[in-house]
């Protein structure tokens, strides 16, 4: 199921391209309760189908139970449960000189539609993908690709300064347990995707972003993939809840001109049924540093198994131009479920 590295896929078209992602402005000068109203009003018919009633059994009922027991509004518990789990399995790369983290977001294997050969949640999420332009004083502060209704951030750019992505890190010390403990008030720490957003909003350099991402206490483990605006600024920060366990940086001296993260610690082998790392590196190596661009990265991300049935969208960012572009993806059969 690994295919030859794709070429000439960009600009996006054809059966793997469902459409461009729409842009919305989020005005940070408005009070927080008003900022999302225009977007949600326009997209409410896409947002509604994702509420608790549509979650597969027994999760919908369990989540309602947690909401009842904790007194936390149901909507919040749903979001907390699905968003981290659902949205954060992806592949990210920062390449020297252009710093392009990119992302293939994937969903949980809870509801494979046999007849349609697709993930039902993945299909429901595609209409929710939006690009956001966060402004203050009518000026862009940062941009992100998000799901309508989600206020955290998985991937975004602070133009001319840095690009940032979060990936899920599976660990015993995290996921549902951490989240449940947080709801029950037994755990402190920050939501991973809220840290991503805070860093995009507040940090004013690559170094400042790196420090915040490495040192802020979290609710669950995560990977942060950060790219800067200077040669040599690109890293993967592997986080436990409390610590930065490892920082892998671009290093021209070691011929390491890119760093690449799927969902496994980079010093360990990926799970054998989900090795997107080896084929992704093969395509990166084949492309060479000289030829790396938005277009060749899109090619790599259009190659199976980097493109698979869980792929919701592909985002490409270029820090020096302050550019973020996202495309909703399909993976026509034959295509791996993940
Ligand atoms: C299969 O997908 C189509 C289009 O995406 C959808 O209209 C249809 O309801 C799906 N079938 C099932 C059984 O979910
Ligand atoms: C905001 O900026 C845009 C151009 O970037 C301009 O057309 C618009 O008038 C500005 N709005 C305000 C309220 O300043
Ligand atoms: C890179 O970011 C720093 C802030 O960290 C900024 O001062 C500098 O102007 C930026 N360089 C470029 C080329 O945009
Ligand atoms: C890609 O190149 C790097 C650096 O030269 C090397 O360590 C890695 O093994 C190569 N991977 C593949 C899959 O070709
Ligand atoms: C890099 O791009 C150039 C110009 O498009 C092309 O001629 C060359 O074959 C490419 N090199 C590789 C290794 O793909």
Short mmCIF file of C-alpha atoms and ligand atoms in Angstrom, two decimals:
data_model
loop_
_atom_site.label_atom_id
_atom_site.label_comp_id
_atom_site.label_asym_id
_atom_site.label_seq_id
_atom_site.Cartn_x
_atom_site.Cartn_y
_atom_site.Cartn_z
CA UNK A 1 0.00 0.00 0.00
CA UNK A 2 2.99 2.29 -0.25
CA UNK A 3 3.14 3.94 -3.64
CA UNK A 4 5.87 5.77 -5.55
CA UNK A 5 6.31 9.36 -4.45
CA UNK A 6 3.76 11.45 -6.30
CA UNK A 7 4.75 14.35 -8.51
CA UNK A 8 2.89 17.19 -10.23
CA UNK A 9 -0.10 17.12 -7.84
CA UNK A 10 0.04 20.88 -7.23
CA UNK A 11 -1.93 23.07 -7.70
CA UNK A 12 -4.50 20.75 -6.13
CA UNK A 13 -7.03 19.18 -8.46
CA UNK A 14 -8.47 15.78 -9.32
CA UNK A 15 -9.99 13.06 -7.15
CA UNK A 16 -7.80 13.65 -4.06
CA UNK A 17 -8.85 17.30 -3.88
CA UNK A 18 -12.35 18.01 -2.58
CA UNK A 19 -12.05 21.77 -2.33
CA UNK A 20 -10.26 24.80 -0.95
CA UNK A 21 -10.88 25.82 2.65
CA UNK A 22 -12.93 28.98 3.23
CA UNK A 23 -11.45 31.92 5.15
CA UNK A 24 -13.11 33.68 8.09
CA UNK A 25 -11.90 36.57 10.23
CA UNK A 26 -11.91 36.32 14.02
CA UNK A 27 -11.78 39.79 15.53
CA UNK A 28 -9.79 39.67 18.77
CA UNK A 29 -10.92 43.20 19.62
CA UNK A 30 -14.45 41.87 20.18
CA UNK A 31 -15.32 40.42 23.59
CA UNK A 32 -14.62 36.65 23.66
CA UNK A 33 -18.31 35.77 23.69
CA UNK A 34 -18.89 37.60 20.42
CA UNK A 35 -15.86 36.57 18.39
CA UNK A 36 -17.18 33.33 16.96
CA UNK A 37 -20.78 34.32 16.34
CA UNK A 38 -20.50 35.20 12.64
CA UNK A 39 -18.66 31.98 11.79
CA UNK A 40 -20.93 29.72 13.82
CA UNK A 41 -24.08 31.40 12.54
CA UNK A 42 -22.97 30.69 9.02
CA UNK A 43 -21.80 27.12 9.63
CA UNK A 44 -24.24 25.85 12.24
CA UNK A 45 -25.65 23.18 9.97
CA UNK A 46 -22.17 21.70 9.64
CA UNK A 47 -21.49 21.92 13.38
CA UNK A 48 -24.72 20.37 14.68
CA UNK A 49 -24.28 16.81 13.38
CA UNK A 50 -21.19 16.42 15.56
CA UNK A 51 -22.95 16.75 18.89
CA UNK A 52 -23.29 13.93 21.38
CA UNK A 53 -26.19 12.09 19.80
CA UNK A 54 -24.14 11.16 16.79
CA UNK A 55 -21.19 9.75 18.69
CA UNK A 56 -20.92 5.96 18.44
CA UNK A 57 -22.12 3.83 21.31
CA UNK A 58 -21.15 3.68 24.13
CA UNK A 59 -19.24 6.97 23.95
CA UNK A 60 -22.25 9.23 23.51
CA UNK A 61 -23.92 7.83 26.61
CA UNK A 62 -20.71 7.78 28.64
CA UNK A 63 -20.05 11.40 27.82
CA UNK A 64 -23.58 12.37 28.84
CA UNK A 65 -22.95 10.54 32.11
CA UNK A 66 -19.75 12.48 32.71
CA UNK A 67 -21.56 15.73 31.99
CA UNK A 68 -24.32 14.84 34.46
CA UNK A 69 -21.87 13.76 37.15
CA UNK A 70 -19.49 16.68 36.79
CA UNK A 71 -21.95 19.47 36.15
CA UNK A 72 -19.85 20.50 33.14
CA UNK A 73 -22.12 21.41 30.22
CA UNK A 74 -22.56 18.51 27.82
CA UNK A 75 -21.24 20.47 24.84
CA UNK A 76 -17.97 21.09 26.64
CA UNK A 77 -17.52 17.48 27.60
CA UNK A 78 -18.19 16.40 24.03
CA UNK A 79 -15.66 18.82 22.69
CA UNK A 80 -13.08 17.82 25.25
CA UNK A 81 -13.56 14.20 24.39
CA UNK A 82 -13.59 14.33 20.69
CA UNK A 83 -11.33 17.12 19.74
CA UNK A 84 -8.04 16.05 21.17
CA UNK A 85 -8.54 12.43 20.23
CA UNK A 86 -10.11 13.10 16.91
CA UNK A 87 -8.09 15.86 15.43
CA UNK A 88 -4.52 15.30 16.25
CA UNK A 89 -3.11 12.23 14.56
CA UNK A 90 -1.13 13.67 11.73
CA UNK A 91 2.17 14.04 9.92
CA UNK A 92 4.15 17.24 10.27
CA UNK A 93 7.39 18.43 8.79
CA UNK A 94 9.52 21.49 9.20
CA UNK A 95 12.03 21.84 6.40
CA UNK A 96 15.08 24.05 6.49
CA UNK A 97 14.76 27.30 4.53
CA UNK A 98 11.06 27.25 3.97
CA UNK A 99 9.75 25.92 7.26
CA UNK A 100 6.61 24.20 6.15
CA UNK A 101 4.86 22.20 8.78
CA UNK A 102 2.00 20.38 7.16
CA UNK A 103 -0.68 18.22 8.47
CA UNK A 104 -2.85 15.34 7.71
CA UNK A 105 -5.46 15.18 10.37
CA UNK A 106 -6.96 11.85 11.15
CA UNK A 107 -9.82 10.49 13.17
CA UNK A 108 -10.44 7.67 15.61
CA UNK A 109 -11.13 4.22 14.26
CA UNK A 110 -14.49 4.01 15.95
CA UNK A 111 -16.83 4.02 13.02
CA UNK A 112 -15.71 2.53 9.74
CA UNK A 113 -18.52 2.67 7.20
CA UNK A 114 -18.13 -0.68 5.44
CA UNK A 115 -20.44 0.14 2.58
CA UNK A 116 -18.86 3.47 1.82
CA UNK A 117 -15.34 2.36 2.80
CA UNK A 118 -14.90 5.54 4.82
CA UNK A 119 -14.75 6.86 8.38
CA UNK A 120 -18.04 8.45 9.25
CA UNK A 121 -16.50 11.06 11.54
CA UNK A 122 -13.92 11.96 8.95
CA UNK A 123 -16.70 12.65 6.47
CA UNK A 124 -18.58 14.75 9.03
CA UNK A 125 -15.48 16.80 9.81
CA UNK A 126 -14.61 17.78 6.28
CA UNK A 127 -17.37 20.40 6.00
CA UNK A 128 -16.17 21.93 9.29
CA UNK A 129 -12.66 22.78 8.12
CA UNK A 130 -12.12 26.55 8.07
CA UNK A 131 -9.18 28.91 7.76
CA UNK A 132 -9.10 31.64 10.37
CA UNK A 133 -7.46 35.02 10.27
CA UNK A 134 -7.16 36.38 13.83
CA UNK A 135 -6.96 40.15 13.80
CA UNK A 136 -6.29 42.94 16.26
CA UNK A 137 -6.62 46.58 15.21
CA UNK A 138 -7.57 45.19 11.84
CA UNK A 139 -4.12 43.57 11.48
CA UNK A 140 -3.44 39.84 11.26
CA UNK A 141 -1.89 38.48 14.45
CA UNK A 142 -1.94 34.82 13.43
CA UNK A 143 -3.75 32.43 11.13
CA UNK A 144 -4.87 28.87 11.55
CA UNK A 145 -6.70 25.98 10.01
CA UNK A 146 -9.42 24.84 12.40
CA UNK A 147 -12.68 23.02 12.75
CA UNK A 148 -15.68 25.36 13.12
CA UNK A 149 -16.63 25.39 16.79
CA UNK A 150 -13.16 24.58 18.10
CA UNK A 151 -11.37 27.42 19.87
CA UNK A 152 -8.07 25.63 20.45
CA UNK A 153 -5.54 25.39 17.69
CA UNK A 154 -3.83 22.47 16.00
CA UNK A 155 -1.94 24.28 13.32
CA UNK A 156 -1.17 27.89 12.61
CA UNK A 157 1.26 30.57 11.59
CA UNK A 158 2.45 33.82 13.08
CA UNK A 159 3.42 35.47 9.81
CA UNK A 160 7.15 36.16 9.37
CA UNK A 161 7.92 34.67 12.80
CA UNK A 162 7.01 31.02 13.22
CA UNK A 163 4.74 28.15 12.26
CA UNK A 164 3.36 25.73 14.81
CA UNK A 165 1.56 22.39 14.82
CA UNK A 166 0.51 20.00 17.53
CA UNK A 167 0.35 16.22 17.10
CA UNK A 168 -1.09 13.69 19.46
CA UNK A 169 1.34 11.61 21.47
CA UNK A 170 -0.09 8.35 22.69
CA UNK A 171 0.93 7.56 26.20
CA UNK A 172 -0.40 5.86 29.26
CA UNK A 173 -0.06 9.14 31.09
CA UNK A 174 -2.57 11.02 29.01
CA UNK A 175 -5.60 10.94 26.80
CA UNK A 176 -8.91 10.16 28.47
CA UNK A 177 -7.46 9.60 31.91
CA UNK A 178 -5.86 13.02 32.02
CA UNK A 179 -8.97 14.65 30.67
CA UNK A 180 -11.28 12.89 33.08
CA UNK A 181 -9.05 13.82 36.00
CA UNK A 182 -9.09 17.39 34.81
CA UNK A 183 -12.88 17.44 34.66
CA UNK A 184 -12.98 16.00 38.15
CA UNK A 185 -10.65 18.72 39.34
CA UNK A 186 -7.76 16.46 40.24
CA UNK A 187 -5.31 17.67 37.67
CA UNK A 188 -3.87 20.98 36.64
CA UNK A 189 -2.20 21.89 33.40
CA UNK A 190 -3.18 23.40 30.11
CA UNK A 191 -5.10 21.94 27.22
CA UNK A 192 -2.56 21.18 24.52
CA UNK A 193 -4.50 22.96 21.81
CA UNK A 194 -5.03 25.99 24.09
CA UNK A 195 -1.28 26.24 24.55
CA UNK A 196 -0.84 26.15 20.77
CA UNK A 197 -3.28 29.01 20.45
CA UNK A 198 -1.76 30.99 23.33
CA UNK A 199 1.70 30.67 21.80
CA UNK A 200 0.42 31.82 18.41
CA UNK A 201 -1.24 34.77 20.04
CA UNK A 202 1.42 35.81 22.56
CA UNK A 203 4.89 34.63 21.56
CA UNK A 204 6.89 37.08 19.50
CA UNK A 205 9.78 34.94 18.37
CA UNK A 206 10.72 31.35 17.63
CA UNK A 207 12.75 31.18 20.84
CA UNK A 208 9.91 32.48 22.97
CA UNK A 209 7.49 30.03 21.38
CA UNK A 210 9.91 27.17 21.97
CA UNK A 211 10.33 28.01 25.61
CA UNK A 212 6.58 28.20 26.24
CA UNK A 213 5.96 24.94 24.41
CA UNK A 214 8.71 23.16 26.30
CA UNK A 215 7.94 24.47 29.77
CA UNK A 216 4.18 24.92 30.18
CA UNK A 217 2.54 22.14 32.16
CA UNK A 218 0.01 20.20 30.06
CA UNK A 219 -2.95 17.92 30.65
CA UNK A 220 -1.63 15.18 28.41
CA UNK A 221 1.49 14.43 26.33
CA UNK A 222 1.88 15.97 22.87
CA UNK A 223 4.32 16.74 20.09
CA UNK A 224 4.84 20.34 19.02
CA UNK A 225 6.39 21.03 15.64
CA UNK A 226 7.79 24.52 15.40
CA UNK A 227 9.44 26.33 12.50
CA UNK A 228 11.15 29.72 12.68
CA UNK A 229 12.20 32.43 10.27
CA UNK A 230 15.97 31.80 10.31
CA UNK A 231 18.20 29.05 8.99
CA UNK A 232 18.38 26.24 11.53
CA UNK A 233 15.11 27.14 13.29
CA UNK A 234 12.91 24.07 13.14
CA UNK A 235 12.21 21.48 15.82
CA UNK A 236 10.01 18.77 17.23
CA UNK A 237 9.35 19.10 20.95
CA UNK A 238 8.33 15.79 22.52
CA UNK A 239 6.33 16.54 25.64
CA UNK A 240 5.19 14.64 28.68
CA UNK A 241 2.62 16.41 30.81
CA UNK A 242 5.25 18.16 32.84
CA UNK A 243 8.47 18.10 30.85
CA UNK A 244 10.06 18.47 27.48
CA UNK A 245 11.46 14.96 27.02
CA UNK A 246 13.35 15.67 23.83
CA UNK A 247 13.90 18.45 21.29
CA UNK A 248 15.00 17.37 17.82
CA UNK A 249 16.28 20.30 15.79
CA UNK A 250 17.18 20.85 12.19
CA UNK A 251 20.96 20.55 11.98
CA UNK A 252 22.73 21.37 8.74
CA UNK A 253 26.01 19.98 10.15
CA UNK A 254 24.39 16.56 10.48
CA UNK A 255 22.73 16.92 7.07
CA UNK A 256 19.39 17.06 8.87
CA UNK A 257 17.63 19.61 6.69
CA UNK A 258 14.14 18.67 7.85
CA UNK A 259 12.47 17.16 10.90
CA UNK A 260 9.39 15.03 10.48
CA UNK A 261 6.85 13.84 13.02
CA UNK A 262 3.99 11.39 12.59
CA UNK A 263 2.65 10.16 15.92
CA UNK A 264 5.56 8.24 17.39
CA UNK A 265 8.62 9.28 19.36
CA UNK A 266 11.29 9.93 16.74
CA UNK A 267 13.89 7.80 18.54
CA UNK A 268 11.62 4.74 18.44
CA UNK A 269 10.29 2.65 15.57
CA UNK A 270 6.77 3.62 14.48
CA UNK A 271 4.00 1.08 15.10
CA UNK A 272 4.41 -1.42 12.26
CA UNK A 273 0.81 -1.06 11.05
CA UNK A 274 1.13 2.73 10.89
CA UNK A 275 4.51 3.55 9.44
CA UNK A 276 4.02 6.82 7.61
CA UNK A 277 7.46 8.00 8.71
CA UNK A 278 9.58 5.81 6.43
CA UNK A 279 7.63 6.53 3.21
CA UNK A 280 7.43 10.25 4.08
CA UNK A 281 11.20 10.41 4.62
CA UNK A 282 11.79 8.45 1.43
CA UNK A 283 9.81 11.07 -0.53
CA UNK A 284 11.52 13.96 1.28
CA UNK A 285 14.94 12.46 0.55
CA UNK A 286 14.00 11.84 -3.06
CA UNK A 287 12.81 15.44 -3.46
CA UNK A 288 16.09 16.84 -2.03
CA UNK A 289 16.50 20.10 -0.15
CA UNK A 290 17.07 22.10 -3.33
CA UNK A 291 13.68 21.19 -4.70
CA UNK A 292 11.57 21.44 -1.59
CA UNK A 293 8.62 23.80 -1.99
CA UNK A 294 4.92 24.10 -1.24
CA UNK A 295 4.34 22.17 -4.43
CA UNK A 296 6.70 19.22 -3.72
CA UNK A 297 5.46 19.00 -0.13
CA UNK A 298 1.91 18.75 -1.41
CA UNK A 299 3.12 15.94 -3.69
CA UNK A 300 4.60 14.08 -0.74
CA UNK A 301 1.40 14.50 1.27
CA UNK A 302 -0.61 13.24 -1.66
CA UNK A 303 1.33 9.97 -1.67
CA UNK A 304 -0.19 6.95 0.08
CA UNK A 305 -0.04 6.13 2.97
CA UNK A 306 0.56 9.77 3.96
CA UNK A 307 -2.77 10.35 2.20
CA UNK A 308 -5.28 7.85 3.55
CA UNK A 309 -8.93 7.49 4.55
CA UNK A 310 -8.37 9.49 7.71
CA UNK A 311 -6.94 12.47 5.90
CA UNK A 312 -9.26 15.42 6.35
CA UNK A 313 -7.12 18.27 5.12
CA UNK A 314 -3.61 19.24 4.11
CA UNK A 315 -2.15 22.55 5.29
CA UNK A 316 0.96 24.18 3.87
CA UNK A 317 2.57 27.17 5.53
CA UNK A 318 5.45 29.41 4.52
CA UNK A 319 6.72 31.61 7.30
CA UNK A 320 8.68 34.14 5.24
CA UNK A 321 5.63 34.98 3.14
CA UNK A 322 3.20 34.63 6.03
CA UNK A 323 1.22 32.21 3.91
CA UNK A 324 -1.14 29.44 5.02
CA UNK A 325 -3.10 27.34 2.54
CA UNK A 326 -5.37 24.37 3.21
CA UNK A 327 -7.09 21.83 1.05
CA UNK A 328 -9.82 19.36 1.91
CA UNK A 329 -8.75 15.91 0.77
CA UNK A 330 -10.27 12.66 -0.38
CA UNK A 331 -8.54 9.35 -0.83
CA UNK A 332 -10.37 7.40 -3.54
CA UNK A 333 -10.18 3.61 -3.42
CA UNK A 334 -7.97 1.69 -3.27
CA UNK A 335 -6.84 3.52 -0.17
CA UNK A 336 -5.69 2.43 3.27
CA UNK A 337 -8.05 3.18 6.19
CA UNK A 338 -5.11 4.89 7.92
C1 LIG B 1 -22.10 7.07 1.93
O1 LIG B 1 -21.59 8.31 1.51
C2 LIG B 1 -22.55 9.14 0.85
C3 LIG B 1 -21.83 10.36 0.32
O2 LIG B 1 -20.73 10.70 1.10
C4 LIG B 1 -23.67 9.47 1.80
O3 LIG B 1 -24.63 10.28 1.15
C5 LIG B 1 -24.31 8.19 2.29
O4 LIG B 1 -25.29 8.48 3.26
C6 LIG B 1 -23.26 7.28 2.89
N1 LIG B 1 -23.86 5.98 3.19
C7 LIG B 1 -23.97 5.52 4.43
C8 LIG B 1 -24.54 4.16 4.59
O5 LIG B 1 -23.60 6.18 5.40
C1 LIG B 2 -9.33 46.95 7.72
O1 LIG B 2 -8.37 46.75 6.72
C2 LIG B 2 -8.89 46.60 5.41
C3 LIG B 2 -7.74 46.33 4.46
O2 LIG B 2 -6.82 45.46 5.02
C4 LIG B 2 -9.65 47.85 5.03
O3 LIG B 2 -10.24 47.64 3.76
C5 LIG B 2 -10.73 48.13 6.05
O4 LIG B 2 -11.36 49.35 5.75
C6 LIG B 2 -10.14 48.20 7.44
N1 LIG B 2 -11.22 48.33 8.40
C7 LIG B 2 -11.15 49.14 9.44
C8 LIG B 2 -12.32 49.14 10.35
O5 LIG B 2 -10.19 49.85 9.64
C1 LIG B 3 12.25 36.90 12.49
O1 LIG B 3 11.61 37.05 13.73
C2 LIG B 3 12.13 38.08 14.55
C3 LIG B 3 11.36 38.07 15.83
O2 LIG B 3 11.61 36.90 16.48
C4 LIG B 3 11.98 39.42 13.88
O3 LIG B 3 12.56 40.43 14.70
C5 LIG B 3 12.65 39.37 12.53
O4 LIG B 3 12.37 40.58 11.86
C6 LIG B 3 12.12 38.22 11.71
N1 LIG B 3 12.87 38.10 10.49
C7 LIG B 3 12.29 38.10 9.31
C8 LIG B 3 13.21 37.92 8.14
O5 LIG B 3 11.09 38.23 9.15
C1 LIG B 4 16.54 9.92 4.52
O1 LIG B 4 17.72 10.64 4.72
C2 LIG B 4 18.16 10.68 6.06
C3 LIG B 4 19.33 11.66 6.16
O2 LIG B 4 20.26 11.40 5.16
C4 LIG B 4 18.50 9.27 6.51
O3 LIG B 4 18.91 9.30 7.87
C5 LIG B 4 17.25 8.41 6.38
O4 LIG B 4 17.56 7.06 6.70
C6 LIG B 4 16.70 8.48 4.97
N1 LIG B 4 15.42 7.78 5.02
C7 LIG B 4 14.88 7.14 3.99
C8 LIG B 4 13.63 6.39 4.24
O5 LIG B 4 15.35 7.19 2.87
C1 LIG B 5 14.70 19.45 -9.07
O1 LIG B 5 14.01 20.36 -9.90
C2 LIG B 5 14.61 20.54 -11.15
C3 LIG B 5 13.88 21.65 -11.87
O2 LIG B 5 12.49 21.47 -11.73
C4 LIG B 5 14.60 19.23 -11.92
O3 LIG B 5 15.21 19.38 -13.17
C5 LIG B 5 15.34 18.18 -11.08
O4 LIG B 5 15.24 16.93 -11.74
C6 LIG B 5 14.77 18.10 -9.71
N1 LIG B 5 15.60 17.20 -8.91
C7 LIG B 5 15.11 16.17 -8.26
C8 LIG B 5 16.09 15.40 -7.45
O5 LIG B 5 13.94 15.87 -8.30
#
